[in-house]
PDB file of C-alpha atoms in Angstrom:
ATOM      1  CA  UNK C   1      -3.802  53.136 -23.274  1.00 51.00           C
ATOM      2  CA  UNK C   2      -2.629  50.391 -25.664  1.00 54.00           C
ATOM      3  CA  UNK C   3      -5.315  50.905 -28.805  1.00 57.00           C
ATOM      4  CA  UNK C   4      -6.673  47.377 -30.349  1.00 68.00           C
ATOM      5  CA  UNK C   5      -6.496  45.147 -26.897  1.00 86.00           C
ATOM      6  CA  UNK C   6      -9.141  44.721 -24.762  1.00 94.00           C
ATOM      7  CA  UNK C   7      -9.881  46.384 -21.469  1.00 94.00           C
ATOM      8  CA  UNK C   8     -10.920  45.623 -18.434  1.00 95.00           C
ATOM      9  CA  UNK C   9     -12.166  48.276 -15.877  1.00 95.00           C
ATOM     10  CA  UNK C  10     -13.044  47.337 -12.336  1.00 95.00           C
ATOM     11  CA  UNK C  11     -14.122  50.552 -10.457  1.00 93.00           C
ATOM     12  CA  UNK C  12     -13.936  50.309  -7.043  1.00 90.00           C
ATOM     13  CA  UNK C  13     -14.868  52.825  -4.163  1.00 86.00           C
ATOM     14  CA  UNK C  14     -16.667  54.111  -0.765  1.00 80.00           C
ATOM     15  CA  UNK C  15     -21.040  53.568  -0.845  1.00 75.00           C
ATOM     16  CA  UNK C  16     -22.125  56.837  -3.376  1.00 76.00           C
ATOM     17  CA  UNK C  17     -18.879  57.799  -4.164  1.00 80.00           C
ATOM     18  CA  UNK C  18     -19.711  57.628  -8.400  1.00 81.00           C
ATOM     19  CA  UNK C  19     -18.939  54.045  -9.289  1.00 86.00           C
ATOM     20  CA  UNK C  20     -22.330  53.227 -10.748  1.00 83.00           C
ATOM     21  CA  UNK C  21     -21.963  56.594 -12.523  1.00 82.00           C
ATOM     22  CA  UNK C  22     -19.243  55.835 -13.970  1.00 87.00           C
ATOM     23  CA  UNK C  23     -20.445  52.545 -14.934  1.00 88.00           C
ATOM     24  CA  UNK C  24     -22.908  54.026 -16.652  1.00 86.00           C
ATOM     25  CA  UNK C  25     -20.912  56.915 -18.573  1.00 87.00           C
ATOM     26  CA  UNK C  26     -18.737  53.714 -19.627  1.00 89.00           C
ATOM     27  CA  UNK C  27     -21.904  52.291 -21.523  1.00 89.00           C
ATOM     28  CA  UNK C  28     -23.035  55.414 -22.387  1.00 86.00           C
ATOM     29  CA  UNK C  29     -20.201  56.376 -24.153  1.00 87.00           C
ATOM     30  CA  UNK C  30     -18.677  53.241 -25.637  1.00 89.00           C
ATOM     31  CA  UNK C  31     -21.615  50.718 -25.654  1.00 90.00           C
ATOM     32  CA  UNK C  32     -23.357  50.247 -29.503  1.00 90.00           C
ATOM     33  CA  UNK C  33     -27.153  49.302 -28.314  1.00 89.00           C
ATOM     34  CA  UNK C  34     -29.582  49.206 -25.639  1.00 90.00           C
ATOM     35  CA  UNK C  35     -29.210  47.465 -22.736  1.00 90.00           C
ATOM     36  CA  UNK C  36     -29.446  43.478 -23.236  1.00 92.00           C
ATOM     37  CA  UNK C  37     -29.519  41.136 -20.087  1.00 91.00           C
ATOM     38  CA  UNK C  38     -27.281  38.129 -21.138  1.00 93.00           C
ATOM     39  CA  UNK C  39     -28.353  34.465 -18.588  1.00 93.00           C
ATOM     40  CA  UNK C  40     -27.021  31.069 -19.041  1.00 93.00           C
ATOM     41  CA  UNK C  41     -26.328  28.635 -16.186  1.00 92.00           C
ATOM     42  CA  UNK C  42     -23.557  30.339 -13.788  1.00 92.00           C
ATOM     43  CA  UNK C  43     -23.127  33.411 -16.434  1.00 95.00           C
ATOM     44  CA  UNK C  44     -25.370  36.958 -16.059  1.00 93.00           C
ATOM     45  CA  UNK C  45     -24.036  39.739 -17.807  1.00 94.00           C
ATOM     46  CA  UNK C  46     -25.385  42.578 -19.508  1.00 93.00           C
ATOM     47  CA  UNK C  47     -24.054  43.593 -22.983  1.00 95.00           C
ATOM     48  CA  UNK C  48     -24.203  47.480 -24.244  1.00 94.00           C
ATOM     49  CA  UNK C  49     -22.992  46.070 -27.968  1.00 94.00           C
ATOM     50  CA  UNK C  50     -18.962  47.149 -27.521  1.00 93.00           C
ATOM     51  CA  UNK C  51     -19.822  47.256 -23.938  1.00 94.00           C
ATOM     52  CA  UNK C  52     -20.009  44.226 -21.728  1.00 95.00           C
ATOM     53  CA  UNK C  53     -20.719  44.402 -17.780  1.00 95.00           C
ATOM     54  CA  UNK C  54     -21.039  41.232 -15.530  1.00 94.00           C
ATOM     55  CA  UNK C  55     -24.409  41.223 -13.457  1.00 92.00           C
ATOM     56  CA  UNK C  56     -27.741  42.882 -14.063  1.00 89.00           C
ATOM     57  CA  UNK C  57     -27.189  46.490 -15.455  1.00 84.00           C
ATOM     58  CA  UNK C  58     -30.538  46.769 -16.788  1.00 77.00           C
ATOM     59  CA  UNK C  59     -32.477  49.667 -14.535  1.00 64.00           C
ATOM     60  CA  UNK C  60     -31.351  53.157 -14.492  1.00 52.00           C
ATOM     61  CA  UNK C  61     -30.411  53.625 -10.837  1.00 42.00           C
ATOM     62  CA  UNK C  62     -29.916  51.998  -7.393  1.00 45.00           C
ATOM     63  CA  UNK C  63     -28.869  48.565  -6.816  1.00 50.00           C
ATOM     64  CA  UNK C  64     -27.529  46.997  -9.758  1.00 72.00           C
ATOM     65  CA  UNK C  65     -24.549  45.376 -11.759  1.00 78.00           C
ATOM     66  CA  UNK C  66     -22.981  42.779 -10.176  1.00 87.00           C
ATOM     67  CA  UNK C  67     -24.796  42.990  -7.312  1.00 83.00           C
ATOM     68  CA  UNK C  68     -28.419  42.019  -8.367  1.00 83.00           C
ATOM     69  CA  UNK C  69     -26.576  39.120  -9.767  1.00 87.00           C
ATOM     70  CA  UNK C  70     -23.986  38.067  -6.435  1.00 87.00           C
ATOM     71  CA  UNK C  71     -26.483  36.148  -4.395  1.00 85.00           C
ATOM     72  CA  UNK C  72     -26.420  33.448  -7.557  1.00 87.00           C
ATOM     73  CA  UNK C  73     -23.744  33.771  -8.722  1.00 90.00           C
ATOM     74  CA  UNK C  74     -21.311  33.975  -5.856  1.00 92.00           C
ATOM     75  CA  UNK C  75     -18.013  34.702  -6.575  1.00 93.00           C
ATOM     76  CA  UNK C  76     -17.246  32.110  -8.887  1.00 94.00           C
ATOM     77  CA  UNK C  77     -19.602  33.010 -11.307  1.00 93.00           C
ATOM     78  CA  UNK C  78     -18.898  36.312 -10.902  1.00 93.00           C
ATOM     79  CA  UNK C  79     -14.912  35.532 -12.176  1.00 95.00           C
ATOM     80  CA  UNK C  80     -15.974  33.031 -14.569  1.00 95.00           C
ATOM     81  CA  UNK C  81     -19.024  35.655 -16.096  1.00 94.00           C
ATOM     82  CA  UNK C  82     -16.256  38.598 -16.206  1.00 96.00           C
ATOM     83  CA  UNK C  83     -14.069  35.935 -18.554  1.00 97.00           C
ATOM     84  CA  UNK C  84     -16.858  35.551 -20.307  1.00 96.00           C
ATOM     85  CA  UNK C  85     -17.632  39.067 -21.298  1.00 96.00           C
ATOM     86  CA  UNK C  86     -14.032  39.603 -21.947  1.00 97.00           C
ATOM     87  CA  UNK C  87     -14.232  37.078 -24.408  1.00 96.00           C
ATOM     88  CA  UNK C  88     -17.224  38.794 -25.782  1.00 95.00           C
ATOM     89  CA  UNK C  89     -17.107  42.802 -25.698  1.00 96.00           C
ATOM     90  CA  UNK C  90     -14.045  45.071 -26.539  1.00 94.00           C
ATOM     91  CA  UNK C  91     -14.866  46.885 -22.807  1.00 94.00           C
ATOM     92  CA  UNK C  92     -15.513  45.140 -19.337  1.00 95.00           C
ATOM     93  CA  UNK C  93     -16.854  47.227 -16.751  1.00 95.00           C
ATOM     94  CA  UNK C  94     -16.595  45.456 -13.250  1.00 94.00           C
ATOM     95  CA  UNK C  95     -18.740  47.156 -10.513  1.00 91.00           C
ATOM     96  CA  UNK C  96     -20.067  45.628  -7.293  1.00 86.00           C
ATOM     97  CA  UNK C  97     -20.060  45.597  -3.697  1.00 83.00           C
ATOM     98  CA  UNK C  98     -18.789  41.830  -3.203  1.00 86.00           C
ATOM     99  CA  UNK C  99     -15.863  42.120  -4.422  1.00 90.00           C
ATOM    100  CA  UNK C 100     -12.579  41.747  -2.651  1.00 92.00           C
ATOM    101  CA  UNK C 101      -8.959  41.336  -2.984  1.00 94.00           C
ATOM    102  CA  UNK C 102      -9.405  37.590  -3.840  1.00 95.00           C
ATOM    103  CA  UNK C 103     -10.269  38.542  -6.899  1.00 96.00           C
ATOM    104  CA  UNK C 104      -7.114  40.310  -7.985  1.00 96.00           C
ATOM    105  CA  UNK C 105      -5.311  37.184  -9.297  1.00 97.00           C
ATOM    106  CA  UNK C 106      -8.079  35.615 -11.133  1.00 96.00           C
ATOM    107  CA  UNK C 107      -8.974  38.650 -12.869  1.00 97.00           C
ATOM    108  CA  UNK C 108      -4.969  39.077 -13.836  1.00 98.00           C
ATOM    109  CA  UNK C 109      -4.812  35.806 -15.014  1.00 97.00           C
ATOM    110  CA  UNK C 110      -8.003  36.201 -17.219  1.00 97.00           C
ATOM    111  CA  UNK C 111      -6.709  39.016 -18.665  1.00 97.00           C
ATOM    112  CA  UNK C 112      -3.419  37.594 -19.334  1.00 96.00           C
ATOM    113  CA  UNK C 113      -5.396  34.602 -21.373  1.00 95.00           C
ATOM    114  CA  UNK C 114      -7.409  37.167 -23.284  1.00 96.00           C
ATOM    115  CA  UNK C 115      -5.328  39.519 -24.684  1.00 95.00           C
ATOM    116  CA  UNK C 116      -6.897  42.162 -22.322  1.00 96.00           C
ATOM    117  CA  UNK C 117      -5.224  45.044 -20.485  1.00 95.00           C
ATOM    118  CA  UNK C 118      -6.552  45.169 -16.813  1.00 96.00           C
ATOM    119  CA  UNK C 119      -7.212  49.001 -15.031  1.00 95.00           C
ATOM    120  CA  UNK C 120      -7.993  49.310 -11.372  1.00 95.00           C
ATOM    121  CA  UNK C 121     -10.109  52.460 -10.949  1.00 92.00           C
ATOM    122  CA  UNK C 122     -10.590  54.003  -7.468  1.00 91.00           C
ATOM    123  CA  UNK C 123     -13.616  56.451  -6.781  1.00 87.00           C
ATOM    124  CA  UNK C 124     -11.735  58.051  -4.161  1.00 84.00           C
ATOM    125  CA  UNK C 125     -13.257  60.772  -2.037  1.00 79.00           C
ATOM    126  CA  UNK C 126     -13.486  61.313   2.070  1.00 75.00           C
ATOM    127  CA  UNK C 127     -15.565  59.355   4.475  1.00 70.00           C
ATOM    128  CA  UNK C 128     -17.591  62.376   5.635  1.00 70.00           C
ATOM    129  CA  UNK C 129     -18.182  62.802   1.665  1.00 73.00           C
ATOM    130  CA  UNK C 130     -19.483  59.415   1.791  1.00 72.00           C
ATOM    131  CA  UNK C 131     -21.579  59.784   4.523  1.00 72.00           C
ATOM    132  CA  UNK C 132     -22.826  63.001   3.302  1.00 75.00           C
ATOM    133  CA  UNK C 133     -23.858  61.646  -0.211  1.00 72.00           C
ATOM    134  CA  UNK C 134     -25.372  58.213   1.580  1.00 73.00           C
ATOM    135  CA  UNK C 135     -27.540  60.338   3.855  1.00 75.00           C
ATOM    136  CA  UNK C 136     -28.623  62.215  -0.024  1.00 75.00           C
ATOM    137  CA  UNK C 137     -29.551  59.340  -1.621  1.00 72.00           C
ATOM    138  CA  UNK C 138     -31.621  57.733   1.557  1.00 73.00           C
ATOM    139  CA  UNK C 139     -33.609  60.895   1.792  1.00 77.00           C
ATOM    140  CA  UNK C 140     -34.347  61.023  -1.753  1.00 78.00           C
ATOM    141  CA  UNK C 141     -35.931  57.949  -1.619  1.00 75.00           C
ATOM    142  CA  UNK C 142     -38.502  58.820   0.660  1.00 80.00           C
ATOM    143  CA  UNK C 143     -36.762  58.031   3.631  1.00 76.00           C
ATOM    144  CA  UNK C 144     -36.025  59.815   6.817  1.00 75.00           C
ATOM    145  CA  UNK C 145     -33.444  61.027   9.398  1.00 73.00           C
ATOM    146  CA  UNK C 146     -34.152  58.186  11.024  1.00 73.00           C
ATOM    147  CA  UNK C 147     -33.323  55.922   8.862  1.00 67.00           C
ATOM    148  CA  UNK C 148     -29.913  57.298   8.420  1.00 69.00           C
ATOM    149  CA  UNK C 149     -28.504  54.601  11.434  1.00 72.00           C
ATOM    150  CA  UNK C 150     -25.085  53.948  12.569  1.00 70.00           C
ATOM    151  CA  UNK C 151     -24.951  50.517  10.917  1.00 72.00           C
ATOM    152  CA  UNK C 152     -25.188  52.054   7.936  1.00 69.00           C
ATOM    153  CA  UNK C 153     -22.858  54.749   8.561  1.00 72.00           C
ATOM    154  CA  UNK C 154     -20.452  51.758   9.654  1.00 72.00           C
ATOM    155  CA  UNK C 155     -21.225  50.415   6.143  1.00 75.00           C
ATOM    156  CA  UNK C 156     -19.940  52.989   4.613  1.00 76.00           C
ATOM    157  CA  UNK C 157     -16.519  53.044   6.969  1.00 78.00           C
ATOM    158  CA  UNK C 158     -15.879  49.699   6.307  1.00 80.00           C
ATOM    159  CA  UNK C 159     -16.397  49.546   2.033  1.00 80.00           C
ATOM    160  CA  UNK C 160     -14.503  53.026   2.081  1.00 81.00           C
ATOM    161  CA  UNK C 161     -11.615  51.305   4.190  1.00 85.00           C
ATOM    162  CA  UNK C 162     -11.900  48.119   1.874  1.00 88.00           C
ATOM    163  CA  UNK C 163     -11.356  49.960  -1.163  1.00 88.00           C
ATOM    164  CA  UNK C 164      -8.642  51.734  -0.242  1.00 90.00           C
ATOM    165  CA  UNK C 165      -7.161  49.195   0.990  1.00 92.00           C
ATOM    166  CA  UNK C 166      -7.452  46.803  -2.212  1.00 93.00           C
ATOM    167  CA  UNK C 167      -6.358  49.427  -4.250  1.00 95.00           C
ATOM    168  CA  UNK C 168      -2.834  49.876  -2.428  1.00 95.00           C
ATOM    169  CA  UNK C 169      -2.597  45.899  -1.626  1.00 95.00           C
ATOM    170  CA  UNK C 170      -2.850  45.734  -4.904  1.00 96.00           C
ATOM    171  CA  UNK C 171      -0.105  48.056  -6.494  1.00 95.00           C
ATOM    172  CA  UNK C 172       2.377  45.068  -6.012  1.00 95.00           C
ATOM    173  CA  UNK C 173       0.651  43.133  -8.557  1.00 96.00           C
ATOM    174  CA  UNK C 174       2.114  42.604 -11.764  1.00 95.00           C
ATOM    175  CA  UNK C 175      -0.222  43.031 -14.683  1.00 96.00           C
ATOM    176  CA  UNK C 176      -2.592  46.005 -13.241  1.00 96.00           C
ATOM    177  CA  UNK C 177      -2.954  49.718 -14.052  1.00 94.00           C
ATOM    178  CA  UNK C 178      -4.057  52.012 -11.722  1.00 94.00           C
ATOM    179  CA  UNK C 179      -5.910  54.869 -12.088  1.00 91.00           C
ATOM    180  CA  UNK C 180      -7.527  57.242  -8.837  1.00 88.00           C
ATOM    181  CA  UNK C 181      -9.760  59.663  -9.635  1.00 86.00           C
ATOM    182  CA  UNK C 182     -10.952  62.514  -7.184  1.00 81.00           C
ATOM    183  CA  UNK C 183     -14.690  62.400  -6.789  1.00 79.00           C
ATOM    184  CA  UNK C 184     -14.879  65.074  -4.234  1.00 73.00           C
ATOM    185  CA  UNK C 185     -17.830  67.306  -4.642  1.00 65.00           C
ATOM    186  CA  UNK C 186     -19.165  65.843  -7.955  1.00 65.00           C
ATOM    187  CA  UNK C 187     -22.749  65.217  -8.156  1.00 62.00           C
ATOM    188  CA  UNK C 188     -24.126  65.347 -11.463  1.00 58.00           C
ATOM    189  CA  UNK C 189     -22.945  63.025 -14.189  1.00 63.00           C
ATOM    190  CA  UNK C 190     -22.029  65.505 -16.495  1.00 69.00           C
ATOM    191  CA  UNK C 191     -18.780  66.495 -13.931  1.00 68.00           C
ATOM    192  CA  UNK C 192     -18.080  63.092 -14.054  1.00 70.00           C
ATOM    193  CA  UNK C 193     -17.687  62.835 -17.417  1.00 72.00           C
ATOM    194  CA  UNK C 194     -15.615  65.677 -17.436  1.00 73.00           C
ATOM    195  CA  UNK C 195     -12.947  64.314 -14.513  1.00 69.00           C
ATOM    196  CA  UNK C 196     -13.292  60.690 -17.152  1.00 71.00           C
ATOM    197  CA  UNK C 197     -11.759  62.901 -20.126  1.00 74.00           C
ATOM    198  CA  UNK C 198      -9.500  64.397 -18.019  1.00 71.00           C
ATOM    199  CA  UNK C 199      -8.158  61.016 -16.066  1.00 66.00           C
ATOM    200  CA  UNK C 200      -7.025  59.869 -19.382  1.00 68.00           C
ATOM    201  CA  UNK C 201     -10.133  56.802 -19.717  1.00 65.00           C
ATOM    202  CA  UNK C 202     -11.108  57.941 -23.132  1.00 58.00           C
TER     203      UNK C 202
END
């Protein structure tokens, strides 16, 4: 990695396949302070001091980033908030559900403006891991069997697919590093941290 240039990191993967995790190593790690939730009129982002991440990154699991933060500010917002902590933090850590290929350009052409080098990170493990680690986290919230439906299996197909595919579409981009990292089997963050040192993110 180039040192003294900004970065942007947008981790993308399958439901439970480590991208808040990794989110949260990334402010861990790098970020300077405590957790500060950053609103102005179309702009939510949370800054970690060195650290910026667009969207609400304020509770330690579950929902959160850019998705608490998608239903107002749409995509849009969500391009225009990532410039903004780009602008403001040495690190931007994109994570969220919403996100899609449409965003590939924009967030190319903000880095280009800012000086910033743009990776694409891919939480990449199997569709049965998925599933497996989706079914985990429902029953440890007090859930049951039951509530482990096919919709939500289909949920899980269909981001998995998504990802993937964004990930390859995206390889003929100009502007975009890619970097895939094996999630398979890791459940604690401490593994994850290890497979970060040894993907070269450090």
């Amino acid at each position: 990695m180039k040192k003294n240039r900004k970065k942007l990191f947008w981790i993308m993967g399958g439901m439970a396949s480590g991208k808040s995790t990794l989110r949260r190593a990334f402010c861990t790690v790098f970020g300077t302070h405590d957790a500060e939730l950053i609103q102005e009129e179309g702009i939510e982002y949370t800054s970690f001091g060195r650290v910026g991440c667009p969207g609400k990154c304020v509770k330690g699991d579950g929902c959160d980033g850019l998705d608490q933060s998608f239903s107002k500010l749409k995509k849009e917002g969500g391009i225009r908030t990532t410039e903004r902590c780009i602008r403001e933090h040495e690190i931007v850590v994109l994570e969220g559900s919403q996100t899609t290929f449409q965003w590939v350009k924009p967030l190319v052409d903000i880095c280009s403006r800012n000086n910033c080098d743009f990776y694409m990170v891919l939480m990449d493990c199997r569709l049965w891991e998925n599933y497996k680690r989706l079914k985990k986290r429902i029953l440890a919230r007090g859930e049951t069997d039951k509530d482990v439906t096919d919709s939500r299996l289909n949920n899980v197909r269909a981001k998995n697919k998504q990802y993937k595919g964004i990930f390859t579409k995206s390889q003929k981009v100009e502007g975009i590093n890619f970097i895939r990292i094996d999630t398979e089997g890791m459940e604690v963050e401490e593994e994850i941290m290890q497979l970060i040192e040894e993907s070269g993110l450090y």
